[in-house]
Amino acid sequence: MSVNTDIKPSVSPEDAEKAEKIKEEANQCFRKQDYNKAIDLYTKAIELNPNVAVYYGNRSISYLKTECFGYALNDASKSIELDKTYLKGYYRRAGAHMSLGKFKLALRDYEAVTKAKPNDRDAKEKYTECNKIVRQMAFERAIRVDDTKKSIADSINLENMAIEDEYNGPKLEDGKVTLEFMQHLMKTYKEQGKLHRKYAYKILLDVKQLFMSQPSLVEITIPDDSKFTVCGDIHGQFYDLMNIFNLNGLPSPTNPYLFNGDFVDRGSFSVECIFTLFGFKLLYPEHFFMSRGNHESQTMNQMYGFEGEVKAKYTAQMSELFTEVYNWLPLAHCLNGRILVMHGGLFSRDDVTLEEIKEIDRNRQPPEEGLMCELLWSDPQPQVGRAPSKRGVGVQFGPDVTKKFLELNGLDYVIRSHEVKNEGYEVAHDGKCITVFSAPNYCDTMGNKGAFIVLKGKDMKPQYTTYEAVPHPNVKPMAYANSLLSLIC
């Protein structure tokens, strides 16, 4: 029998008692869905008594709720280190691994729980579901052909798709998107109708060709007397997307937009969001822009609902076609040579140039490191320098990193998205790093406002509009997500 030689810090009875009280207060905050406050309180409890596995386990689930998967992983591992029999620690760590697409590592943790509790139905279900994903991925790797030219897009036969007589939804005119089509489409979606699959496939095939013609970094010119709107994450919240257009006007040649990634997942109207956005891209290709987010990827879509939603509303084949389209989304946009807009953030090295970003080979799933990964996943931090990402992917970068990057590339500031903010936006790094997040009351739980930014070509100064969430039909977020994530959102 092995003996644990780790010496735990001694804690006075008074501190242990205080820590317990603070933990109870943190639990109350968690139940009220005030996860950031819960994290602060669990941290105080840990500072008073660092020997209790439950404190780390509870902070881990709070980090999972706020999408800090790297921190959640560390806390779950610490809870297991303190108490090998603390099964919730294994669940938490599995949840963090799942959120990052590390299915094999998650499977190990679920396996540990099933061994400890062989008759536990919940543990058995989670192990079985995770094992299914691991086996499916192994099967897909085994049958994948080396011929990279073979694509789903090439196998779509629109001619064979009949349009039923009873279909009364929007119709493309001579195969083209028109303003009338878009107005009919949005009305149909508001009434919970559906776009015919033939038109849906046509939009996907056409928008793929359009994105393929663009570089990884798109340069946009905004005339002096024109306005330009930048929106952050939408995350399948279609009715809030419609509210943006109500507040700020429909996209048009005189009202251009850039949507900065994470159009889908979590919210359960992602199909409606993405076809609306792709439709406007086809209608106004020079005045409507879309950046790739970290959720425009196969792993995220598999876990957070988009894949399940597409399969429920259309077909598995269409889900695969979406993956191909997302691989061609541009990674960043440069506005008037003065502002860089990307979904995530800056880089793990100081010498990155706009030219290097433009040359990124983006037609693939996001890698786990490098420029493409960091553009999609990184976050700013208030401290100088860099730190490992709280998400477990990308980096955290300080104001000095932002300053150097802007000076090297002759830019004024950066706009990014990727993080929930209470007011819908946040200005950091001495005004040089702006976050905009456009999904209010994210996941129907966070209580945050949404925001968008309007710029005028003449001065490029950001003007912020914030708004509250609007009602939506009674379909909850994550309705199509993988059941293994039920603990997380």
Tab-separated table of C-alpha atoms in Angstrom:
chain	number	residue	atom	x	y	z
A	1	MET	CA	0.000	0.000	0.000
A	2	SER	CA	1.476	3.356	-1.034
A	3	VAL	CA	1.713	6.136	1.492
A	4	ASN	CA	0.951	9.714	0.556
A	5	THR	CA	4.014	11.681	1.616
A	6	ASP	CA	2.594	15.070	0.586
A	7	ILE	CA	2.485	17.390	3.556
A	8	LYS	CA	-0.649	19.522	3.571
A	9	PRO	CA	-0.457	23.044	5.004
A	10	SER	CA	-1.688	23.261	8.583
A	11	VAL	CA	-4.904	25.234	9.007
A	12	SER	CA	-6.256	26.624	12.268
A	13	PRO	CA	-9.773	25.553	13.335
A	14	GLU	CA	-10.844	29.207	13.057
A	15	ASP	CA	-9.684	29.478	9.434
A	16	ALA	CA	-11.265	26.131	8.584
A	17	GLU	CA	-14.577	27.320	10.019
A	18	LYS	CA	-14.357	30.667	8.163
A	19	ALA	CA	-13.594	28.840	4.918
A	20	GLU	CA	-16.694	26.670	5.320
A	21	LYS	CA	-18.894	29.724	5.803
A	22	ILE	CA	-17.431	31.395	2.734
A	23	LYS	CA	-17.946	28.207	0.724
A	24	GLU	CA	-21.627	28.203	1.685
A	25	GLU	CA	-21.892	31.834	0.556
A	26	ALA	CA	-20.191	30.885	-2.726
A	27	ASN	CA	-22.644	28.020	-3.202
A	28	GLN	CA	-25.526	30.497	-2.869
A	29	CYS	CA	-23.958	32.714	-5.562
A	30	PHE	CA	-23.535	29.689	-7.791
A	31	ARG	CA	-27.187	28.776	-7.377
A	32	LYS	CA	-28.106	32.345	-8.348
A	33	GLN	CA	-25.901	31.925	-11.445
A	34	ASP	CA	-23.493	34.649	-10.287
A	35	TYR	CA	-20.530	32.533	-11.267
A	36	ASN	CA	-17.834	35.229	-11.123
A	37	LYS	CA	-18.774	36.115	-7.544
A	38	ALA	CA	-18.837	32.404	-6.701
A	39	ILE	CA	-15.311	32.046	-8.099
A	40	ASP	CA	-14.074	34.943	-5.950
A	41	LEU	CA	-15.589	33.403	-2.821
A	42	TYR	CA	-14.325	29.872	-3.495
A	43	THR	CA	-10.892	31.433	-3.995
A	44	LYS	CA	-11.125	33.080	-0.555
A	45	ALA	CA	-12.150	29.750	0.975
A	46	ILE	CA	-9.144	28.078	-0.685
A	47	GLU	CA	-6.815	30.772	0.625
A	48	LEU	CA	-8.038	30.099	4.167
A	49	ASN	CA	-7.985	26.312	3.782
A	50	PRO	CA	-6.198	24.904	0.721
A	51	ASN	CA	-6.692	21.292	1.817
A	52	VAL	CA	-10.355	20.745	0.860
A	53	ALA	CA	-11.034	19.017	-2.459
A	54	VAL	CA	-14.642	20.279	-2.616
A	55	TYR	CA	-13.532	23.927	-2.751
A	56	TYR	CA	-11.477	23.257	-5.882
A	57	GLY	CA	-14.217	21.078	-7.350
A	58	ASN	CA	-16.826	23.800	-6.834
A	59	ARG	CA	-14.569	26.481	-8.282
A	60	SER	CA	-13.901	24.166	-11.223
A	61	ILE	CA	-17.606	23.905	-12.167
A	62	SER	CA	-17.852	27.717	-11.824
A	63	TYR	CA	-14.942	28.089	-14.236
A	64	LEU	CA	-16.664	25.670	-16.611
A	65	LYS	CA	-19.759	27.874	-16.532
A	66	THR	CA	-17.663	30.924	-17.467
A	67	GLU	CA	-15.779	28.977	-20.188
A	68	CYS	CA	-12.413	29.161	-18.416
A	69	PHE	CA	-11.695	25.557	-19.335
A	70	GLY	CA	-7.962	25.704	-18.556
A	71	TYR	CA	-8.592	26.955	-15.025
A	72	ALA	CA	-11.397	24.403	-14.586
A	73	LEU	CA	-8.998	21.630	-15.592
A	74	ASN	CA	-6.359	22.749	-13.097
A	75	ASP	CA	-8.856	22.966	-10.229
A	76	ALA	CA	-10.401	19.585	-10.996
A	77	SER	CA	-6.958	17.990	-11.073
A	78	LYS	CA	-6.074	19.653	-7.754
A	79	SER	CA	-9.282	18.335	-6.159
A	80	ILE	CA	-8.400	14.804	-7.274
A	81	GLU	CA	-4.847	15.224	-6.003
A	82	LEU	CA	-6.236	16.181	-2.572
A	83	ASP	CA	-8.812	13.382	-2.510
A	84	LYS	CA	-8.591	10.466	-4.940
A	85	THR	CA	-12.090	9.371	-3.897
A	86	TYR	CA	-13.709	12.749	-4.736
A	87	LEU	CA	-15.683	11.599	-7.792
A	88	LYS	CA	-17.034	15.042	-8.698
A	89	GLY	CA	-13.434	16.041	-9.376
A	90	TYR	CA	-13.282	13.426	-12.148
A	91	TYR	CA	-16.605	14.658	-13.570
A	92	ARG	CA	-15.370	18.263	-13.555
A	93	ARG	CA	-12.108	17.337	-15.240
A	94	ALA	CA	-13.936	15.254	-17.822
A	95	GLY	CA	-16.210	18.236	-18.517
A	96	ALA	CA	-13.200	20.498	-19.083
A	97	HIS	CA	-11.573	17.930	-21.373
A	98	MET	CA	-14.826	17.532	-23.315
A	99	SER	CA	-15.166	21.304	-23.713
A	100	LEU	CA	-11.714	21.382	-25.277
A	101	GLY	CA	-12.406	18.414	-27.542
A	102	LYS	CA	-10.031	16.126	-25.586
A	103	PHE	CA	-12.366	13.169	-25.700
A	104	LYS	CA	-9.831	10.435	-24.910
A	105	LEU	CA	-8.733	12.221	-21.735
A	106	ALA	CA	-12.357	12.756	-20.747
A	107	LEU	CA	-12.999	9.046	-21.285
A	108	ARG	CA	-10.274	8.171	-18.782
A	109	ASP	CA	-11.990	10.252	-16.108
A	110	TYR	CA	-15.420	8.786	-16.819
A	111	GLU	CA	-13.822	5.355	-16.675
A	112	ALA	CA	-12.397	6.143	-13.236
A	113	VAL	CA	-15.892	7.055	-11.994
A	114	THR	CA	-17.501	3.908	-13.414
A	115	LYS	CA	-14.844	1.756	-11.745
A	116	ALA	CA	-15.471	3.473	-8.425
A	117	LYS	CA	-19.276	3.311	-8.808
A	118	PRO	CA	-20.044	0.394	-11.156
A	119	ASN	CA	-23.800	0.574	-10.456
A	120	ASP	CA	-24.148	4.325	-11.003
A	121	ARG	CA	-26.404	4.815	-14.044
A	122	ASP	CA	-25.327	8.427	-14.687
A	123	ALA	CA	-21.640	7.523	-14.669
A	124	LYS	CA	-22.279	4.583	-17.002
A	125	GLU	CA	-24.255	6.759	-19.451
A	126	LYS	CA	-21.533	9.403	-19.574
A	127	TYR	CA	-18.828	6.803	-20.093
A	128	THR	CA	-20.846	5.134	-22.873
A	129	GLU	CA	-21.570	8.429	-24.644
A	130	CYS	CA	-17.961	9.592	-24.463
A	131	ASN	CA	-16.700	6.196	-25.633
A	132	LYS	CA	-19.079	6.438	-28.588
A	133	ILE	CA	-17.530	9.770	-29.623
A	134	VAL	CA	-13.970	8.411	-29.284
A	135	ARG	CA	-14.827	5.334	-31.379
A	136	GLN	CA	-16.621	7.437	-33.990
A	137	MET	CA	-13.608	9.746	-34.349
A	138	ALA	CA	-11.271	6.756	-34.688
A	139	PHE	CA	-13.565	5.278	-37.360
A	140	GLU	CA	-13.669	8.567	-39.285
A	141	ARG	CA	-9.871	8.783	-39.208
A	142	ALA	CA	-9.607	5.202	-40.464
A	143	ILE	CA	-11.897	5.739	-43.469
A	144	ARG	CA	-10.665	9.224	-44.339
A	145	VAL	CA	-9.205	9.200	-47.844
A	146	ASP	CA	-5.922	10.884	-48.636
A	147	ASP	CA	-7.413	12.696	-51.611
A	148	THR	CA	-7.872	16.175	-50.140
A	149	LYS	CA	-9.726	17.336	-53.259
A	150	LYS	CA	-12.740	15.217	-52.399
A	151	SER	CA	-15.330	17.413	-50.700
A	152	ILE	CA	-18.954	17.300	-49.663
A	153	ALA	CA	-19.632	20.326	-51.862
A	154	ASP	CA	-18.684	18.274	-54.949
A	155	SER	CA	-21.204	15.572	-54.072
A	156	ILE	CA	-24.250	17.855	-53.734
A	157	ASN	CA	-26.735	17.494	-56.594
A	158	LEU	CA	-29.185	20.393	-56.463
A	159	GLU	CA	-31.013	19.216	-59.577
A	160	ASN	CA	-32.274	16.159	-57.732
A	161	MET	CA	-33.825	18.223	-54.950
A	162	ALA	CA	-37.485	18.801	-55.723
A	163	ILE	CA	-39.419	21.700	-54.236
A	164	GLU	CA	-42.780	20.505	-53.011
A	165	ASP	CA	-45.929	22.301	-54.192
A	166	GLU	CA	-46.956	23.101	-50.627
A	167	TYR	CA	-43.673	24.946	-49.868
A	168	ASN	CA	-44.519	28.622	-49.339
A	169	GLY	CA	-41.239	29.841	-47.835
A	170	PRO	CA	-38.682	32.160	-49.463
A	171	LYS	CA	-37.392	31.248	-52.930
A	172	LEU	CA	-34.178	32.278	-54.623
A	173	GLU	CA	-34.690	34.242	-57.835
A	174	ASP	CA	-32.708	32.642	-60.671
A	175	GLY	CA	-30.596	31.022	-57.961
A	176	LYS	CA	-29.698	34.403	-56.444
A	177	VAL	CA	-30.308	36.015	-53.065
A	178	THR	CA	-32.330	39.228	-53.300
A	179	LEU	CA	-33.465	41.732	-50.673
A	180	GLU	CA	-37.005	40.382	-51.031
A	181	PHE	CA	-35.697	36.874	-50.376
A	182	MET	CA	-33.902	38.056	-47.217
A	183	GLN	CA	-36.966	39.872	-45.909
A	184	HIS	CA	-39.116	36.779	-46.530
A	185	LEU	CA	-36.451	34.560	-44.927
A	186	MET	CA	-36.295	36.617	-41.723
A	187	LYS	CA	-40.092	36.745	-41.505
A	188	THR	CA	-40.250	32.962	-41.995
A	189	TYR	CA	-37.663	32.390	-39.284
A	190	LYS	CA	-39.421	34.730	-36.845
A	191	GLU	CA	-42.520	32.588	-37.341
A	192	GLN	CA	-40.402	29.446	-36.758
A	193	GLY	CA	-40.655	28.365	-40.379
A	194	LYS	CA	-37.914	26.713	-42.392
A	195	LEU	CA	-35.926	27.422	-45.552
A	196	HIS	CA	-36.213	24.666	-48.161
A	197	ARG	CA	-33.157	22.413	-48.185
A	198	LYS	CA	-32.492	23.069	-51.888
A	199	TYR	CA	-32.104	26.800	-51.221
A	200	ALA	CA	-30.161	26.108	-48.022
A	201	TYR	CA	-27.650	23.958	-49.908
A	202	LYS	CA	-27.411	26.530	-52.720
A	203	ILE	CA	-26.575	29.298	-50.230
A	204	LEU	CA	-23.869	27.131	-48.649
A	205	LEU	CA	-22.290	26.232	-51.994
A	206	ASP	CA	-22.313	29.846	-53.175
A	207	VAL	CA	-20.986	31.342	-49.959
A	208	LYS	CA	-18.189	28.761	-49.867
A	209	GLN	CA	-17.023	29.940	-53.297
A	210	LEU	CA	-17.176	33.533	-52.124
A	211	PHE	CA	-15.103	32.927	-48.987
A	212	MET	CA	-12.583	30.863	-50.953
A	213	SER	CA	-11.845	33.941	-53.054
A	214	GLN	CA	-10.872	36.001	-49.992
A	215	PRO	CA	-7.540	36.176	-48.144
A	216	SER	CA	-7.195	35.201	-44.468
A	217	LEU	CA	-6.952	38.914	-43.632
A	218	VAL	CA	-9.518	41.049	-45.453
A	219	GLU	CA	-8.846	44.767	-45.882
A	220	ILE	CA	-11.912	47.032	-45.736
A	221	THR	CA	-12.114	50.686	-46.743
A	222	ILE	CA	-14.692	52.864	-44.976
A	223	PRO	CA	-15.217	56.254	-46.676
A	224	ASP	CA	-15.034	59.390	-44.483
A	225	ASP	CA	-18.757	60.060	-44.533
A	226	SER	CA	-19.816	56.409	-44.016
A	227	LYS	CA	-20.585	54.344	-40.920
A	228	PHE	CA	-19.539	50.771	-40.265
A	229	THR	CA	-20.907	48.383	-37.600
A	230	VAL	CA	-18.947	45.655	-35.801
A	231	CYS	CA	-20.890	42.951	-33.924
A	232	GLY	CA	-19.487	40.270	-31.618
A	233	ASP	CA	-20.679	36.773	-30.765
A	234	ILE	CA	-24.292	35.914	-31.691
A	235	HIS	CA	-24.257	32.254	-30.563
A	236	GLY	CA	-27.500	31.128	-32.159
A	237	GLN	CA	-29.619	33.890	-30.561
A	238	PHE	CA	-31.635	34.677	-33.679
A	239	TYR	CA	-34.204	36.945	-32.062
A	240	ASP	CA	-31.422	39.093	-30.575
A	241	LEU	CA	-29.832	39.239	-34.034
A	242	MET	CA	-33.123	40.586	-35.372
A	243	ASN	CA	-33.089	43.153	-32.573
A	244	ILE	CA	-29.673	44.386	-33.734
A	245	PHE	CA	-31.145	45.010	-37.192
A	246	ASN	CA	-34.164	46.721	-35.611
A	247	LEU	CA	-31.898	49.043	-33.639
A	248	ASN	CA	-29.268	49.700	-36.284
A	249	GLY	CA	-30.965	49.032	-39.629
A	250	LEU	CA	-30.710	46.132	-42.057
A	251	PRO	CA	-27.390	45.535	-43.787
A	252	SER	CA	-27.092	47.443	-47.063
A	253	PRO	CA	-24.406	49.130	-49.199
A	254	THR	CA	-24.849	52.226	-47.002
A	255	ASN	CA	-25.088	50.242	-43.742
A	256	PRO	CA	-22.236	47.706	-43.826
A	257	TYR	CA	-21.594	45.167	-41.057
A	258	LEU	CA	-18.842	42.898	-39.780
A	259	PHE	CA	-19.895	39.945	-37.606
A	260	ASN	CA	-16.876	38.818	-35.622
A	261	GLY	CA	-17.281	35.051	-35.206
A	262	ASP	CA	-19.203	32.582	-33.018
A	263	PHE	CA	-22.416	32.855	-35.017
A	264	VAL	CA	-23.553	29.414	-33.828
A	265	ASP	CA	-23.585	26.968	-30.872
A	266	ARG	CA	-25.244	27.165	-27.453
A	267	GLY	CA	-28.256	29.169	-28.657
A	268	SER	CA	-30.807	26.874	-30.311
A	269	PHE	CA	-31.570	29.064	-33.335
A	270	SER	CA	-28.103	28.761	-34.855
A	271	VAL	CA	-29.388	27.510	-38.221
A	272	GLU	CA	-31.585	30.605	-38.522
A	273	CYS	CA	-28.669	32.873	-37.573
A	274	ILE	CA	-26.161	31.398	-39.994
A	275	PHE	CA	-28.449	31.349	-43.039
A	276	THR	CA	-29.468	34.955	-42.346
A	277	LEU	CA	-25.823	36.020	-42.134
A	278	PHE	CA	-24.726	33.973	-45.151
A	279	GLY	CA	-27.686	35.355	-47.112
A	280	PHE	CA	-26.599	38.936	-46.446
A	281	LYS	CA	-23.010	38.016	-47.352
A	282	LEU	CA	-24.216	36.809	-50.761
A	283	LEU	CA	-26.509	39.818	-51.214
A	284	TYR	CA	-23.871	42.425	-50.293
A	285	PRO	CA	-20.460	40.729	-50.657
A	286	GLU	CA	-18.571	44.058	-50.532
A	287	HIS	CA	-20.558	45.466	-47.595
A	288	PHE	CA	-21.116	42.494	-45.290
A	289	PHE	CA	-18.255	40.642	-43.625
A	290	MET	CA	-17.808	37.614	-41.368
A	291	SER	CA	-14.784	36.477	-39.320
A	292	ARG	CA	-14.255	32.942	-38.126
A	293	GLY	CA	-14.681	32.296	-34.394
A	294	ASN	CA	-13.478	29.385	-32.307
A	295	HIS	CA	-17.022	27.930	-32.521
A	296	GLU	CA	-16.875	27.717	-36.308
A	297	SER	CA	-15.149	24.367	-35.900
A	298	GLN	CA	-16.135	20.727	-35.984
A	299	THR	CA	-15.283	19.876	-32.371
A	300	MET	CA	-17.151	22.848	-30.904
A	301	ASN	CA	-20.166	22.225	-33.173
A	302	GLN	CA	-20.218	18.575	-32.152
A	303	MET	CA	-20.316	19.476	-28.463
A	304	TYR	CA	-22.251	22.751	-28.234
A	305	GLY	CA	-25.271	22.086	-30.385
A	306	PHE	CA	-24.814	23.301	-33.959
A	307	GLU	CA	-24.149	19.858	-35.431
A	308	GLY	CA	-27.160	18.416	-33.605
A	309	GLU	CA	-29.349	21.316	-34.722
A	310	VAL	CA	-28.374	20.976	-38.394
A	311	LYS	CA	-29.023	17.220	-38.269
A	312	ALA	CA	-32.413	17.834	-36.638
A	313	LYS	CA	-33.485	20.546	-39.092
A	314	TYR	CA	-31.723	19.207	-42.210
A	315	THR	CA	-29.182	16.375	-42.653
A	316	ALA	CA	-25.824	15.023	-41.461
A	317	GLN	CA	-24.486	15.758	-44.953
A	318	MET	CA	-25.321	19.450	-44.520
A	319	SER	CA	-23.489	19.457	-41.200
A	320	GLU	CA	-20.356	18.251	-42.996
A	321	LEU	CA	-20.800	20.923	-45.667
A	322	PHE	CA	-20.952	23.612	-42.979
A	323	THR	CA	-17.570	22.377	-41.720
A	324	GLU	CA	-16.120	22.895	-45.210
A	325	VAL	CA	-17.604	26.388	-45.448
A	326	TYR	CA	-16.324	27.408	-42.014
A	327	ASN	CA	-12.803	26.363	-42.991
A	328	TRP	CA	-12.810	29.183	-45.562
A	329	LEU	CA	-14.059	31.984	-43.311
A	330	PRO	CA	-11.503	34.828	-43.096
A	331	LEU	CA	-9.606	35.026	-39.807
A	332	ALA	CA	-9.353	38.811	-39.432
A	333	HIS	CA	-10.304	42.153	-40.991
A	334	CYS	CA	-8.334	45.401	-41.141
A	335	LEU	CA	-10.455	48.572	-41.236
A	336	ASN	CA	-8.960	51.571	-43.057
A	337	GLY	CA	-5.487	50.251	-42.242
A	338	ARG	CA	-6.037	51.413	-38.654
A	339	ILE	CA	-8.034	48.784	-36.751
A	340	LEU	CA	-7.532	45.025	-36.687
A	341	VAL	CA	-10.628	42.952	-35.888
A	342	MET	CA	-10.338	39.282	-34.945
A	343	HIS	CA	-12.428	36.941	-32.810
A	344	GLY	CA	-9.931	35.997	-30.112
A	345	GLY	CA	-6.777	38.026	-29.729
A	346	LEU	CA	-3.052	38.510	-30.123
A	347	PHE	CA	-0.079	36.232	-30.191
A	348	SER	CA	2.568	34.347	-28.220
A	349	ARG	CA	5.331	36.238	-30.036
A	350	ASP	CA	5.962	39.933	-30.688
A	351	ASP	CA	6.967	40.020	-34.351
A	352	VAL	CA	3.661	39.078	-36.040
A	353	THR	CA	2.806	41.298	-39.028
A	354	LEU	CA	-0.428	41.854	-40.926
A	355	GLU	CA	1.219	40.327	-43.983
A	356	GLU	CA	1.908	37.138	-42.031
A	357	ILE	CA	-1.745	36.967	-40.947
A	358	LYS	CA	-2.866	37.444	-44.539
A	359	GLU	CA	-0.761	34.455	-45.627
A	360	ILE	CA	-2.130	31.963	-43.053
A	361	ASP	CA	-3.313	28.722	-44.655
A	362	ARG	CA	-6.739	28.654	-42.992
A	363	ASN	CA	-8.556	25.889	-44.891
A	364	ARG	CA	-8.523	23.437	-41.969
A	365	GLN	CA	-9.744	22.828	-38.468
A	366	PRO	CA	-8.169	25.236	-35.974
A	367	PRO	CA	-4.822	23.909	-34.720
A	368	GLU	CA	-3.939	23.817	-31.006
A	369	GLU	CA	-1.165	26.402	-31.320
A	370	GLY	CA	0.199	29.043	-33.665
A	371	LEU	CA	-1.221	32.208	-35.233
A	372	MET	CA	-4.545	30.774	-36.420
A	373	CYS	CA	-5.247	29.241	-33.006
A	374	GLU	CA	-4.392	32.477	-31.194
A	375	LEU	CA	-6.515	34.646	-33.497
A	376	LEU	CA	-9.506	32.475	-32.552
A	377	TRP	CA	-8.828	31.732	-28.865
A	378	SER	CA	-6.615	34.316	-27.094
A	379	ASP	CA	-7.818	36.800	-24.441
A	380	PRO	CA	-6.446	40.071	-23.041
A	381	GLN	CA	-5.290	40.327	-19.420
A	382	PRO	CA	-4.689	43.470	-17.324
A	383	GLN	CA	-1.150	42.422	-16.296
A	384	VAL	CA	1.835	43.062	-18.564
A	385	GLY	CA	3.387	40.167	-20.440
A	386	ARG	CA	1.759	36.890	-21.336
A	387	ALA	CA	0.250	34.014	-19.366
A	388	PRO	CA	-1.149	30.564	-20.147
A	389	SER	CA	-4.753	30.851	-21.314
A	390	LYS	CA	-7.546	30.474	-18.784
A	391	ARG	CA	-9.314	28.543	-21.573
A	392	GLY	CA	-6.539	26.010	-22.027
A	393	VAL	CA	-6.037	27.148	-25.663
A	394	GLY	CA	-4.330	30.276	-27.010
A	395	VAL	CA	-2.618	32.808	-24.710
A	396	GLN	CA	-3.466	35.715	-22.449
A	397	PHE	CA	-1.746	38.944	-23.498
A	398	GLY	CA	-1.126	42.161	-21.581
A	399	PRO	CA	-1.222	45.866	-22.521
A	400	ASP	CA	2.484	45.873	-23.423
A	401	VAL	CA	1.888	43.073	-25.952
A	402	THR	CA	-0.981	45.042	-27.525
A	403	LYS	CA	1.116	48.242	-27.658
A	404	LYS	CA	4.043	46.519	-29.401
A	405	PHE	CA	1.772	44.823	-31.940
A	406	LEU	CA	0.002	48.089	-32.814
A	407	GLU	CA	3.295	49.989	-33.169
A	408	LEU	CA	4.841	47.286	-35.361
A	409	ASN	CA	1.852	47.277	-37.702
A	410	GLY	CA	0.930	50.990	-37.666
A	411	LEU	CA	-2.508	50.365	-36.112
A	412	ASP	CA	-4.602	52.442	-33.696
A	413	TYR	CA	-6.342	49.652	-31.748
A	414	VAL	CA	-7.808	46.139	-31.976
A	415	ILE	CA	-11.415	44.953	-31.668
A	416	ARG	CA	-12.086	41.396	-30.564
A	417	SER	CA	-15.017	39.390	-29.157
A	418	HIS	CA	-14.975	35.916	-27.582
A	419	GLU	CA	-15.827	36.927	-23.969
A	420	VAL	CA	-19.099	37.724	-22.216
A	421	LYS	CA	-19.064	41.259	-20.796
A	422	ASN	CA	-21.710	42.606	-18.426
A	423	GLU	CA	-22.235	45.746	-20.500
A	424	GLY	CA	-21.784	43.970	-23.834
A	425	TYR	CA	-18.374	45.557	-24.360
A	426	GLU	CA	-15.186	46.398	-22.486
A	427	VAL	CA	-12.350	48.808	-23.215
A	428	ALA	CA	-8.936	47.605	-21.974
A	429	HIS	CA	-5.226	48.189	-22.487
A	430	ASP	CA	-5.429	52.007	-22.371
A	431	GLY	CA	-8.206	52.014	-24.944
A	432	LYS	CA	-6.195	49.905	-27.385
A	433	CYS	CA	-8.057	46.598	-26.962
A	434	ILE	CA	-11.863	46.577	-27.201
A	435	THR	CA	-14.083	43.540	-26.604
A	436	VAL	CA	-17.585	43.465	-28.123
A	437	PHE	CA	-20.086	40.694	-27.343
A	438	SER	CA	-23.507	40.763	-29.025
A	439	ALA	CA	-25.413	37.896	-27.350
A	440	PRO	CA	-27.385	39.424	-24.431
A	441	ASN	CA	-28.349	37.204	-21.477
A	442	TYR	CA	-25.970	34.641	-22.927
A	443	CYS	CA	-27.278	31.080	-22.616
A	444	ASP	CA	-30.417	32.547	-21.001
A	445	THR	CA	-28.467	32.684	-17.734
A	446	MET	CA	-25.699	35.312	-17.696
A	447	GLY	CA	-27.820	38.465	-17.439
A	448	ASN	CA	-25.349	40.472	-19.554
A	449	LYS	CA	-26.246	43.158	-22.075
A	450	GLY	CA	-25.328	42.820	-25.728
A	451	ALA	CA	-23.516	45.541	-27.672
A	452	PHE	CA	-22.327	46.581	-31.110
A	453	ILE	CA	-19.811	49.205	-32.221
A	454	VAL	CA	-20.420	51.863	-34.861
A	455	LEU	CA	-17.436	53.595	-36.493
A	456	LYS	CA	-17.364	56.602	-38.808
A	457	GLY	CA	-14.817	56.455	-41.599
A	458	LYS	CA	-13.540	59.962	-40.881
A	459	ASP	CA	-12.257	59.421	-37.334
A	460	MET	CA	-12.763	55.659	-36.662
A	461	LYS	CA	-13.750	56.367	-33.066
A	462	PRO	CA	-15.891	53.595	-31.531
A	463	GLN	CA	-19.466	54.429	-30.515
A	464	TYR	CA	-21.225	51.786	-28.427
A	465	THR	CA	-24.872	50.720	-28.454
A	466	THR	CA	-26.016	48.338	-25.715
A	467	TYR	CA	-29.279	46.434	-25.465
A	468	GLU	CA	-31.102	43.824	-23.406
A	469	ALA	CA	-32.199	40.371	-24.551
A	470	VAL	CA	-35.555	40.047	-26.296
A	471	PRO	CA	-38.025	37.139	-25.841
A	472	HIS	CA	-37.609	34.019	-27.940
A	473	PRO	CA	-39.723	30.888	-28.483
A	474	ASN	CA	-39.573	28.326	-25.724
A	475	VAL	CA	-36.575	26.369	-26.962
A	476	LYS	CA	-33.792	26.444	-24.376
A	477	PRO	CA	-30.125	27.037	-25.166
A	478	MET	CA	-28.099	23.856	-25.634
A	479	ALA	CA	-31.254	21.989	-26.692
A	480	TYR	CA	-29.221	20.239	-29.420
A	481	ALA	CA	-25.927	19.993	-27.501
A	482	ASN	CA	-24.178	16.785	-26.579
A	483	SER	CA	-25.758	15.357	-23.436
A	484	LEU	CA	-22.344	15.173	-21.767
A	485	LEU	CA	-22.337	18.960	-21.480
A	486	SER	CA	-25.508	19.092	-19.390
A	487	LEU	CA	-23.375	19.897	-16.344
A	488	ILE	CA	-21.793	22.896	-18.041
A	489	CYS	CA	-24.614	25.005	-19.441
